[in-house]
Structure formats: structure tokens, C-alpha cells
Tab-separated table of C-alpha atoms in Angstrom:
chain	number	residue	atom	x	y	z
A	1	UNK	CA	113.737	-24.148	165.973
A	2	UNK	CA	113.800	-27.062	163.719
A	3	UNK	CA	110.445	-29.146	163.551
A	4	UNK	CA	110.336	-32.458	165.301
A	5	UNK	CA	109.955	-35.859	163.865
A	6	UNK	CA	106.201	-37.581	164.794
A	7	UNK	CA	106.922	-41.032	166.332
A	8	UNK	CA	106.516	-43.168	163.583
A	9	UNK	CA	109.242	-41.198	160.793
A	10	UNK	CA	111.104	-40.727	164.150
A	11	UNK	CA	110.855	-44.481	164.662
A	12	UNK	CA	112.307	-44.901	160.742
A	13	UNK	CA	114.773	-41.983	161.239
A	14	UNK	CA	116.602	-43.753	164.200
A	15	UNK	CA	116.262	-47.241	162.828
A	16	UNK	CA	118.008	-46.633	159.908
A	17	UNK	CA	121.289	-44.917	161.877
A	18	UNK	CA	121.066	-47.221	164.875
A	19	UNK	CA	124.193	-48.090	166.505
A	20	UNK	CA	123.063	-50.795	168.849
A	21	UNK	CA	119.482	-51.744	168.337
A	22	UNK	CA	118.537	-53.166	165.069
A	23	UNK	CA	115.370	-54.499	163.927
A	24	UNK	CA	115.140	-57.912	162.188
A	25	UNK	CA	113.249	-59.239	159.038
A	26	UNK	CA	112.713	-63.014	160.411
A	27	UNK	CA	111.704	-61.831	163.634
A	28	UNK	CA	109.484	-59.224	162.590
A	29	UNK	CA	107.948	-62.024	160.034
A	30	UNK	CA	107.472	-64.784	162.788
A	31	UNK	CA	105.414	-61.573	165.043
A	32	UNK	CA	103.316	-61.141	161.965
A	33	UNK	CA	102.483	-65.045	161.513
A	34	UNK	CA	102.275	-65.247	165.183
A	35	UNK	CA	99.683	-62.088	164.407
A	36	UNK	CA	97.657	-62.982	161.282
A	37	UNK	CA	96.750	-66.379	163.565
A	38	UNK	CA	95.188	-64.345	166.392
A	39	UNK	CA	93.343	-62.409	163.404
A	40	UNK	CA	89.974	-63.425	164.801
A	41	UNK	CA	90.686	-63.077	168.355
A	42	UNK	CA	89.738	-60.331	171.053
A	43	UNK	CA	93.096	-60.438	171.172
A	44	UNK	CA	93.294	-57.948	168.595
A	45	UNK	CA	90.376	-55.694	168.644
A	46	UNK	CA	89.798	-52.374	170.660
A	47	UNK	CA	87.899	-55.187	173.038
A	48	UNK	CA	91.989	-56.007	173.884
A	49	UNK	CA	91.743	-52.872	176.021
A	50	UNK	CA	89.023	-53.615	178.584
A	51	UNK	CA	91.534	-57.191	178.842
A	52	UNK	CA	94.493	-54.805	179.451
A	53	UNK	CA	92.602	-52.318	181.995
A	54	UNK	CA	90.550	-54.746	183.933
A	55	UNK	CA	90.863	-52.316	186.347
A	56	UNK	CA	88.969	-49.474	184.976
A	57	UNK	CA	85.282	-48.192	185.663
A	58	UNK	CA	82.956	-49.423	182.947
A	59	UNK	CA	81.777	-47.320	180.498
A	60	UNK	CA	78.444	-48.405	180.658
A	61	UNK	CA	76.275	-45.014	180.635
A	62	UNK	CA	76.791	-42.001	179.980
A	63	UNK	CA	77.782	-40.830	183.743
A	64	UNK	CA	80.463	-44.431	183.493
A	65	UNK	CA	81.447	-43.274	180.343
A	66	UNK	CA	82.848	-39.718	182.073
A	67	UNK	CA	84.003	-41.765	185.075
A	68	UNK	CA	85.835	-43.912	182.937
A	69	UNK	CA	87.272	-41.099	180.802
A	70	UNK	CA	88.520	-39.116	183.731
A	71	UNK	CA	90.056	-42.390	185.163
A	72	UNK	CA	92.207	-42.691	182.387
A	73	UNK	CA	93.616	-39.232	182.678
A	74	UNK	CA	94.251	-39.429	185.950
A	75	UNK	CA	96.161	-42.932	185.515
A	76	UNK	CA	97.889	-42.437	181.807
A	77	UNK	CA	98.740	-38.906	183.566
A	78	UNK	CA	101.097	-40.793	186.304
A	79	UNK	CA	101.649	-43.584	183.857
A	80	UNK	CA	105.485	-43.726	184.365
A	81	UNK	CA	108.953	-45.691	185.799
A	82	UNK	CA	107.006	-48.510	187.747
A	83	UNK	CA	110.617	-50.902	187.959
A	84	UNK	CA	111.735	-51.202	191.392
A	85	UNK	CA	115.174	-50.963	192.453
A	86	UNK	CA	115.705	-54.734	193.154
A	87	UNK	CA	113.732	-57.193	191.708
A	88	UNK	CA	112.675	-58.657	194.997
A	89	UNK	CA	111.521	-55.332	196.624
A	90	UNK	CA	108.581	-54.911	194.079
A	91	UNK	CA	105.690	-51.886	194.904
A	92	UNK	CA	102.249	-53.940	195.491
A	93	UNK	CA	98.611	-53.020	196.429
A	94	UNK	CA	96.031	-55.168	196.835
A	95	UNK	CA	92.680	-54.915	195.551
A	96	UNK	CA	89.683	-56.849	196.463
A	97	UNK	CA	91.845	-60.007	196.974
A	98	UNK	CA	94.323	-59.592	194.199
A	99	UNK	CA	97.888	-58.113	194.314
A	100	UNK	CA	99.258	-55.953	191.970
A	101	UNK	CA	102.349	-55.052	190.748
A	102	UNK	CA	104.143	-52.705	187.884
A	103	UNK	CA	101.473	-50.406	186.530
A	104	UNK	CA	98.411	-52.197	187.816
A	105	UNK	CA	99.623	-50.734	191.348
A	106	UNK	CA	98.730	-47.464	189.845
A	107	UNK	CA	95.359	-48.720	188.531
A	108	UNK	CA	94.042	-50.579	191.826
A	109	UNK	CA	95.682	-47.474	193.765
A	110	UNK	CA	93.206	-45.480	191.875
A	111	UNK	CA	90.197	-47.513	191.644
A	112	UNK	CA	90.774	-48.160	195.513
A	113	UNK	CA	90.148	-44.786	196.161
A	114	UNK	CA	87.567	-44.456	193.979
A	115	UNK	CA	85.725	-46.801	196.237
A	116	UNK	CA	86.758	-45.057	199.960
A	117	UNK	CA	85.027	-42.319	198.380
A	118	UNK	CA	88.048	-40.167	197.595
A	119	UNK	CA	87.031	-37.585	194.778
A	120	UNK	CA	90.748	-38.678	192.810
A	121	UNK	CA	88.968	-38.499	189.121
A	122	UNK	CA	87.353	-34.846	189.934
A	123	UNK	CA	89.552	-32.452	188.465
A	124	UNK	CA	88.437	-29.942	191.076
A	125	UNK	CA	90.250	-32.309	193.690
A	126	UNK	CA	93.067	-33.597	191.911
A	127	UNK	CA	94.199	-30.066	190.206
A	128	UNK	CA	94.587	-29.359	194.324
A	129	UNK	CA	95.569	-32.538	195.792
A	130	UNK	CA	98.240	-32.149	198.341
A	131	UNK	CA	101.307	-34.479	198.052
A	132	UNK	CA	100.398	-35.885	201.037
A	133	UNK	CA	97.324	-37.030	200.337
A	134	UNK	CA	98.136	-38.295	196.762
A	135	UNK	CA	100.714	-40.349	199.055
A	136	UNK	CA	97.767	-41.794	200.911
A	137	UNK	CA	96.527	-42.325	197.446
A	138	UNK	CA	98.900	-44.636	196.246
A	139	UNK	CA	100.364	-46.106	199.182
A	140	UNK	CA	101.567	-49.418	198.962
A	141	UNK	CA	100.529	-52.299	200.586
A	142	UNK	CA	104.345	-53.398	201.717
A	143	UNK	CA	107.648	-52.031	202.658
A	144	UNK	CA	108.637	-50.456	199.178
A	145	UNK	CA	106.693	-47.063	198.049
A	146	UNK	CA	105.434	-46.258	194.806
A	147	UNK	CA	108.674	-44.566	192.865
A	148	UNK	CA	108.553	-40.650	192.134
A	149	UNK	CA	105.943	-39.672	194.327
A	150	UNK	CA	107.093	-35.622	194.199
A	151	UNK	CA	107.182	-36.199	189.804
A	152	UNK	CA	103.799	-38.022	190.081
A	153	UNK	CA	102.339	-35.174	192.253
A	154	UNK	CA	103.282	-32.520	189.619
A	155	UNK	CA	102.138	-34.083	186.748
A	156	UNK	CA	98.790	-34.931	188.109
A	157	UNK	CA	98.115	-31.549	189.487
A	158	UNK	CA	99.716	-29.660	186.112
A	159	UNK	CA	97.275	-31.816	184.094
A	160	UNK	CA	94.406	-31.052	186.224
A	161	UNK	CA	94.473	-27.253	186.009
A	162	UNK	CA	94.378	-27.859	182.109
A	163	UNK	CA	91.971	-29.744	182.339
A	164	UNK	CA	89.725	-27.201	184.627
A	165	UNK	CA	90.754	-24.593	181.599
A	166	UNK	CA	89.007	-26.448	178.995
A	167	UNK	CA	85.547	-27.454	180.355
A	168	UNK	CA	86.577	-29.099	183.529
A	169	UNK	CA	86.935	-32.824	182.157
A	170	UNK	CA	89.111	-35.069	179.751
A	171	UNK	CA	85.975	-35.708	177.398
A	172	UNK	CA	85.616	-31.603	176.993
A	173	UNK	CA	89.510	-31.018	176.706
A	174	UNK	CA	89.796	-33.740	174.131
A	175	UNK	CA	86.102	-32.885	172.039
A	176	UNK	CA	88.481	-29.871	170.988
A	177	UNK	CA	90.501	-31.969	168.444
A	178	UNK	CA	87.119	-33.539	167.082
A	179	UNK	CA	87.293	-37.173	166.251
A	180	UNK	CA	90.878	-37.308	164.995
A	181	UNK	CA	93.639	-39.343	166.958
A	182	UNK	CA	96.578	-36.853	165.150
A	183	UNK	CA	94.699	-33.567	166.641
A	184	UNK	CA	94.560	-35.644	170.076
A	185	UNK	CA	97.814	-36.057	170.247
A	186	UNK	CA	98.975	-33.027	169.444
A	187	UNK	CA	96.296	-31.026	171.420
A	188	UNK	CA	97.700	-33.200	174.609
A	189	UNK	CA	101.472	-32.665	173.865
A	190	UNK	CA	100.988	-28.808	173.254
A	191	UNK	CA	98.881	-27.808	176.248
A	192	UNK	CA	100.109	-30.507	178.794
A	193	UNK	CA	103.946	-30.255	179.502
A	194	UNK	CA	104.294	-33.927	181.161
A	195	UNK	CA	103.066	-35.770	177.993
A	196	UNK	CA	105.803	-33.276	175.766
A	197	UNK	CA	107.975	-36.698	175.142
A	198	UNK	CA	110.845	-35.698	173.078
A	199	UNK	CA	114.592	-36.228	172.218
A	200	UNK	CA	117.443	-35.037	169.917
A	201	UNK	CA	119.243	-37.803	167.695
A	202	UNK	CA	121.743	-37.655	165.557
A	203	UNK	CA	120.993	-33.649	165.530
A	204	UNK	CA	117.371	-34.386	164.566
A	205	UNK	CA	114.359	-33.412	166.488
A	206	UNK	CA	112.451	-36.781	167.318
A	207	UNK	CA	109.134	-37.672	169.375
A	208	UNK	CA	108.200	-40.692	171.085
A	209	UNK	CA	104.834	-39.031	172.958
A	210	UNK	CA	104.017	-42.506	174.061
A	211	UNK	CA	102.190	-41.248	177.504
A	212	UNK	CA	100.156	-38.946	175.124
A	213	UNK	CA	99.221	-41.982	172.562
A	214	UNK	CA	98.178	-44.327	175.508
A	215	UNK	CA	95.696	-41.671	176.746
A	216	UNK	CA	94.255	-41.118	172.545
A	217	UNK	CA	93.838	-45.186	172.668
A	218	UNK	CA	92.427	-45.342	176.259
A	219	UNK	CA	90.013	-42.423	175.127
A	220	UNK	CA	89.103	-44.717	171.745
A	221	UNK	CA	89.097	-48.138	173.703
A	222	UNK	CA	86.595	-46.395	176.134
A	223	UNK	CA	84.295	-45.051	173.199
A	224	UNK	CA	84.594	-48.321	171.150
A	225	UNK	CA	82.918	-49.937	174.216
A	226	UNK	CA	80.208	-47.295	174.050
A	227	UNK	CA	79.538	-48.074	170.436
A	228	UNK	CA	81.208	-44.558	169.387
A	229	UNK	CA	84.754	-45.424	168.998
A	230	UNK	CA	84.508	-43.644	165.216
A	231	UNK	CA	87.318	-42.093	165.873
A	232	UNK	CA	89.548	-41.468	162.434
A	233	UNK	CA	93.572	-41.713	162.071
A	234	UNK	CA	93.712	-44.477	164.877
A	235	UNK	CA	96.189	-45.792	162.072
A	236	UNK	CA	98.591	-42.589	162.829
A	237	UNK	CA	99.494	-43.948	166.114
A	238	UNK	CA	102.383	-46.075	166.684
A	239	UNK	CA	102.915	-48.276	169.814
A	240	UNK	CA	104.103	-47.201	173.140
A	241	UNK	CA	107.890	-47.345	173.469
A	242	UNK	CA	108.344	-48.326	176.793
A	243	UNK	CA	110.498	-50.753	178.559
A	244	UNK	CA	108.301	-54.110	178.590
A	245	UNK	CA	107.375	-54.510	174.890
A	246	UNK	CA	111.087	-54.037	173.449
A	247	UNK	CA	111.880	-56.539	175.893
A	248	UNK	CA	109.042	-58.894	173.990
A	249	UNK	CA	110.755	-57.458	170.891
A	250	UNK	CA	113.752	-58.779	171.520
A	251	UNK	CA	112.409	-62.088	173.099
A	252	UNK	CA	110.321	-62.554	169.775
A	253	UNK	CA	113.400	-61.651	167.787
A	254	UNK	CA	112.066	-58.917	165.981
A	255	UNK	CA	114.767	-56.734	167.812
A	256	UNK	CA	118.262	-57.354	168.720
A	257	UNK	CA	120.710	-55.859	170.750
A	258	UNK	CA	124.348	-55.328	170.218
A	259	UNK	CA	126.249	-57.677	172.941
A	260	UNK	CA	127.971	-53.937	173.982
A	261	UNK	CA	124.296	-53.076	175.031
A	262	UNK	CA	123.274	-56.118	176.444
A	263	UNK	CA	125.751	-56.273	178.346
A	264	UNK	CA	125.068	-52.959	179.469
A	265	UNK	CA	121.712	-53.509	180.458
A	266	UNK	CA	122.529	-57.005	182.272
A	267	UNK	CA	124.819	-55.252	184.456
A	268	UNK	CA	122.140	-52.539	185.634
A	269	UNK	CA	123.299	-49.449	184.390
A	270	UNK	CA	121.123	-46.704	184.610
A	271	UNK	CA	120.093	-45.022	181.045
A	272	UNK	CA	119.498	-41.422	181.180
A	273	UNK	CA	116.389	-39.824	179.243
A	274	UNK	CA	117.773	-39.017	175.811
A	275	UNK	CA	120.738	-41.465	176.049
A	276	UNK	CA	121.406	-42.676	172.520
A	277	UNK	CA	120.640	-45.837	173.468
A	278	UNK	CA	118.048	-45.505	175.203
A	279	UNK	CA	116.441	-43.594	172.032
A	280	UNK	CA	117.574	-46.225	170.132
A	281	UNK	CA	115.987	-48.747	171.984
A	282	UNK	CA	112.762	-46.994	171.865
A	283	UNK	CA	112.752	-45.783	168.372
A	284	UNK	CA	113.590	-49.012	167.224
A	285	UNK	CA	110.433	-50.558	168.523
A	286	UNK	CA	108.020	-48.329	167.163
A	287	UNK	CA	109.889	-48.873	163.814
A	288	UNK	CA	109.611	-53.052	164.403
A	289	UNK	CA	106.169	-52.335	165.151
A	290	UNK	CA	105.110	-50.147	161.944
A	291	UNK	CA	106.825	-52.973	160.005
A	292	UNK	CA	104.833	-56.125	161.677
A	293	UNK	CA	101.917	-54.030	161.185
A	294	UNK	CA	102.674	-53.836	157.705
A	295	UNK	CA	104.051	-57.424	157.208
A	296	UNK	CA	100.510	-58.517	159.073
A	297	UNK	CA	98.146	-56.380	156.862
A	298	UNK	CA	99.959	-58.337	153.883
A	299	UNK	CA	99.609	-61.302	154.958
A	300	UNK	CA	95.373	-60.537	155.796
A	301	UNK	CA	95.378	-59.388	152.244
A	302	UNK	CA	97.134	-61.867	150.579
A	303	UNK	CA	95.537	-64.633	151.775
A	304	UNK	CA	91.798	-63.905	152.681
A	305	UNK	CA	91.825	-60.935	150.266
A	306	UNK	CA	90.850	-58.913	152.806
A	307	UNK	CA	91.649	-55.322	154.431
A	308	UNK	CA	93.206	-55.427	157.844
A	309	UNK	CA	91.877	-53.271	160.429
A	310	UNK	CA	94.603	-53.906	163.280
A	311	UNK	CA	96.447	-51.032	163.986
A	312	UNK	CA	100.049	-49.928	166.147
A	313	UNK	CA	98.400	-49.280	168.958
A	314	UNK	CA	96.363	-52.967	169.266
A	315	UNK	CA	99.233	-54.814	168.412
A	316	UNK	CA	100.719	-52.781	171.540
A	317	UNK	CA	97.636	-53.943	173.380
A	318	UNK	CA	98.547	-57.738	172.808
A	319	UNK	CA	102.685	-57.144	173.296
A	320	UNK	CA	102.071	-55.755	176.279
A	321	UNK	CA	100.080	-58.279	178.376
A	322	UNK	CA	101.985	-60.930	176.565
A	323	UNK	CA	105.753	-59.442	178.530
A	324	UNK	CA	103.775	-59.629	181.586
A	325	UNK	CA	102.818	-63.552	181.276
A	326	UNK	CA	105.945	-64.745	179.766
A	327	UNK	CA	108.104	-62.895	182.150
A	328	UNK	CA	109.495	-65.681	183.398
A	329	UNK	CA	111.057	-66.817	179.952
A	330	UNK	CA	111.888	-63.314	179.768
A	331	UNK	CA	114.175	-62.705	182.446
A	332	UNK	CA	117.505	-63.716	180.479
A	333	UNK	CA	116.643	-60.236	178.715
A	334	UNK	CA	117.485	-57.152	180.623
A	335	UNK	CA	115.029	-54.638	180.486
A	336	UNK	CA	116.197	-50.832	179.781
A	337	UNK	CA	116.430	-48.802	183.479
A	338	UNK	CA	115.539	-45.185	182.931
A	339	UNK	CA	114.272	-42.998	185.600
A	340	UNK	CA	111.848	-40.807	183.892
A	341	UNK	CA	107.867	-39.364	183.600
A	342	UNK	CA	107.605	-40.182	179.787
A	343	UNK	CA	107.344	-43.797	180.074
């Protein structure tokens, strides 16, 4: 069996035979300017992630810290396909006075039962946890359910038995790749099935493992807040092709569609997992990414003769809020509709 493509050459590989999704020089310029004048912002430090997870326990001790770590598991784990069926029949839960929507259902579904004093970050409980009660778990505060309840209930459960196989929590299953973002990554993909995000294009073996990145940033946003976030090769990891931040791609022009696609997309159609397109779509933005990135760190070094410290996966932290305020300029571009737990 041939060896897979990491996300970032995969990103390059598909970029450079795309069909329908094509990554522009002006637009990825303009993100970079946009970029280099946030430089000194929150915006774009590992801070970005407490901003982007208000949602999460605070790592404040040592016994937060663990709280906090196990959260994230338990929410990057079901991290998947939050786009409901019709716009106007959205999934929301409510949380001390604030509704959610998208993924932040997931988070406040969590955190929720956090607080009525349901054991959902114990491994112990959620390597067990009926489908049933992970339904009480996440229920939704209207008419329309949380999608792929039965997938959700799997992948939770799967990942908890790993983790009660390697020292019972995410901090001892991940201490096994030491301090090094690349080992994470690949320690989560090769002992967790769920997070194994992969596709075939153009004969090629390619990754994505944007599920399994998420949780290696979570992990480092959590110990940066803690004052330990020395973690080494954060640089390796690329953002997290999903569907809202190629939609910001293409809204900031650092991406564009063919009018076959967007077309395709503006009438609904359902893209299967593995599609060409869909793979297009999603290698594409990791490859627009890795070249902002680039274009930014030039621009830092250029003209304050400095080095630039922002990597993939904080630019992904600012793209990603940013789709969620300007969704309302947004809405002329389709968002990609696949059904599936990777992303």
C-alpha cells in the first residue's frame, strides 16, 4: 500500500491538478495584508483559542487543566457535519442565556452537562455511554435534533476505550508523542479510527486529518494558557479544511470556484466524502492557507525585519470566527454539503 500524502504536500498535490477550485495570488495577497495588520492582535496568538472556545473549562490549575483537556476530546471527538438541512430549521441549545448554533451547540451541550453533574469528560463514563443518554446529552433546545446522533455515539465511545488503554485520559494518551505536534497527529490518526481522515486523488494517497489537527491545537491552546504550550512543530500543521473557512476563502478571494461548481453547490447538491470536488475544495484551502502563511511571514520580515511566529493553525483560529460574523455577506457563497464524521 502506497504511503499517503500529510495534509500540507496533499494540499500542494491537489492544488496543482485542480479541476474546479483554484487558489488565487491577489486574493491570497490581500489575506496576508489583511494579516500582517492584525500582527499585534490576540487575534493571532494561541490567546485566539480561548476567543474561539469561550465555551471551554479554564485551564486554570492543574485539576482545570485535565478538565479542560478531556473536554476537548470529548468535543473535537464529535466535532463533525453541524449544517442543518434547511437553513431555517437550525439545531440550538441554550446556555446560561445565550443560544447556540453550528458547533457551539456541541460545546454548550457539553459544558451543560458538565454542570447537571453528568460525568461526560470521564472516560470511564463516556467509553460506556448509552446512545440514549448521549441523546439526553446533546438534546436540542427546539424542534430540530443534533445531526448523526448513532455516528456521534460511536466515535465518542471508540475514542474513549483508547483512551482508557493509554492511562485513562487525553493528557496521558497524548504525553506518548512527547512535545511534538507531528507525533500527535499521527499517534491520534493511528490508534483512533474516527480521526483516520483520508482520500484518494488523482490515484494518490492524500490526508486532510483536520479533526485530528484541531484536537493537537486545542491540546497546545490549552497548555499555552498554562504557560507550557512549548510544544515544537506547531508549524507542521495546516488549517482545518472544513466547510466555513473555504467559504471565507472564497469570500476573501483567495479561492475561486469554477461557475460548474458553484453552481453546483447553489443548487444543494449533496457532495459525497471523497468526491473530487469535494477534495478539491478542501485541499485547496489548506494549500491557500500554507501560501498566506508564507506571503504573511514575508511581509513580517520584510518590513519590521522580524521572524513571524503565526502559524496554519492560528490563521485558522481567526478565519474561522471571522465566517461566523460575516455570514451575512457570506450567504451569496454556497457552502460545500457533505454528510460526514471528518469534518
Amino acid at each position: 500500500m502506497e504511503a499517503h500524502l500529510f495534509p500540507r504536500e496533499s494540499g500542494q498535490f491537489i492544488a496543482e491538478r485542480s479541476r474546479d477550485v483554484f487558489v488565487e495570488d491577489a486574493g491570497v495577497q490581500k489575506v496576508a495584508e489583511m494579516l500582517y495588520a492584525l500582527r499585534h492582535s490576540d487575534d493571532l496568538t494561541a490567546s485566539g483559542w480561548k476567543k474561539a472556545n469561550p465555551l471551554a473549562p479554564a485551564p486554570t490549575s492543574d485539576q482545570g487543566s485535565l478538565s479542560a483537556l478531556n473536554w476537548v476530546f470529548v468535543v473535537d471527538t464529535m466535532n463533525f457535519s453541524f449544517w442543518p438541512e434547511k437553513e431555517t430549521e437550525q439545531c440550538e441549545v441554550t446556555y446560561k442565556g445565550t443560544t447556540y448554533t453550528g458547533y457551539m451547540t456541541l460545546c454548550a451541550a457539553i459544558t451543560r452537562a458538565m454542570e447537571e453533574g453528568i460525568p461526560i469528560t470521564d472516560p470511564k463514563y463516556f467509553s460506556r455511554i448509552s446512545v440514549e443518554e448521549l441523546g439526553h446529552v446533546l438534546r436540542s433546545d427546539n424542534e430540530t435534533p443534533m445531526p448523526m446522533l448513532q455516528e456521534r455515539h460511536q466515535v465518542l465511545t471508540e475514542g474513549g476505550r483508547v483512551l482508557l488503554e493509554h492511562g485513562g485520559s487525553f493528557r496521558s494518551f497524548i504525553s506518548q508523542a512527547g512535545n511534538d505536534a507531528r507525533k500527535m497527529v499521527e499517534l491520534i490518526v493511528q490508534k483512533i479510527p474516527s480521526y483516520k481522515d483520508e482520500a484518494t486523488y488523482e490515484g494518490k494517497r492524500i490526508s486532510f486529518y483536520k479533526r485530528a489537527q484541531i484536537l493537537v491545537a486545542d491540546f497546545w491552546g490549552i497548555m499555552e494558557a498554562r504557560g507550557h504550550g512549548d510544544i515544537i512543530n506547531m508549524d507542521w500543521l495546516t488549517m482545518f479544511a472544513d466547510y466555513r473557512v473555504p467559504q471565507a476563502l472564497v469570500y476573501l478571494e483567495a479561492l475561486r470556484y469554477s461557475d460548474t461548481l458553484m453552481q453546483t453547490l447553489k443548487n444543494g447538491e449533496l457532495l459525497c466524502s471523497g468526491d473530487r470536488r469535494e477534495v478539491e475544495i478542501r485541499g485547496c484551502s489548506i494549500w491557500s492557507v500554507e501560501l498566506i502563511k508564507d506571503r504573511l511571514c514575508k511581509l513580517v520580515q520584510e518590513r519590521d525585519g522580524q521572524t513571524c511566529d503565526v502559524n496554519s493553525a492560528i490563521i485558522d483560529f481567526y478565519l474561522w470566527p471571522y465566517a461566523k460574523q460575516h455570514h451575512k455577506e457570506m450567504a451569496r457563497i454556497p457552502i460545500h454539503h457533505t454528510r460526514c464524521i471528518y469534518y
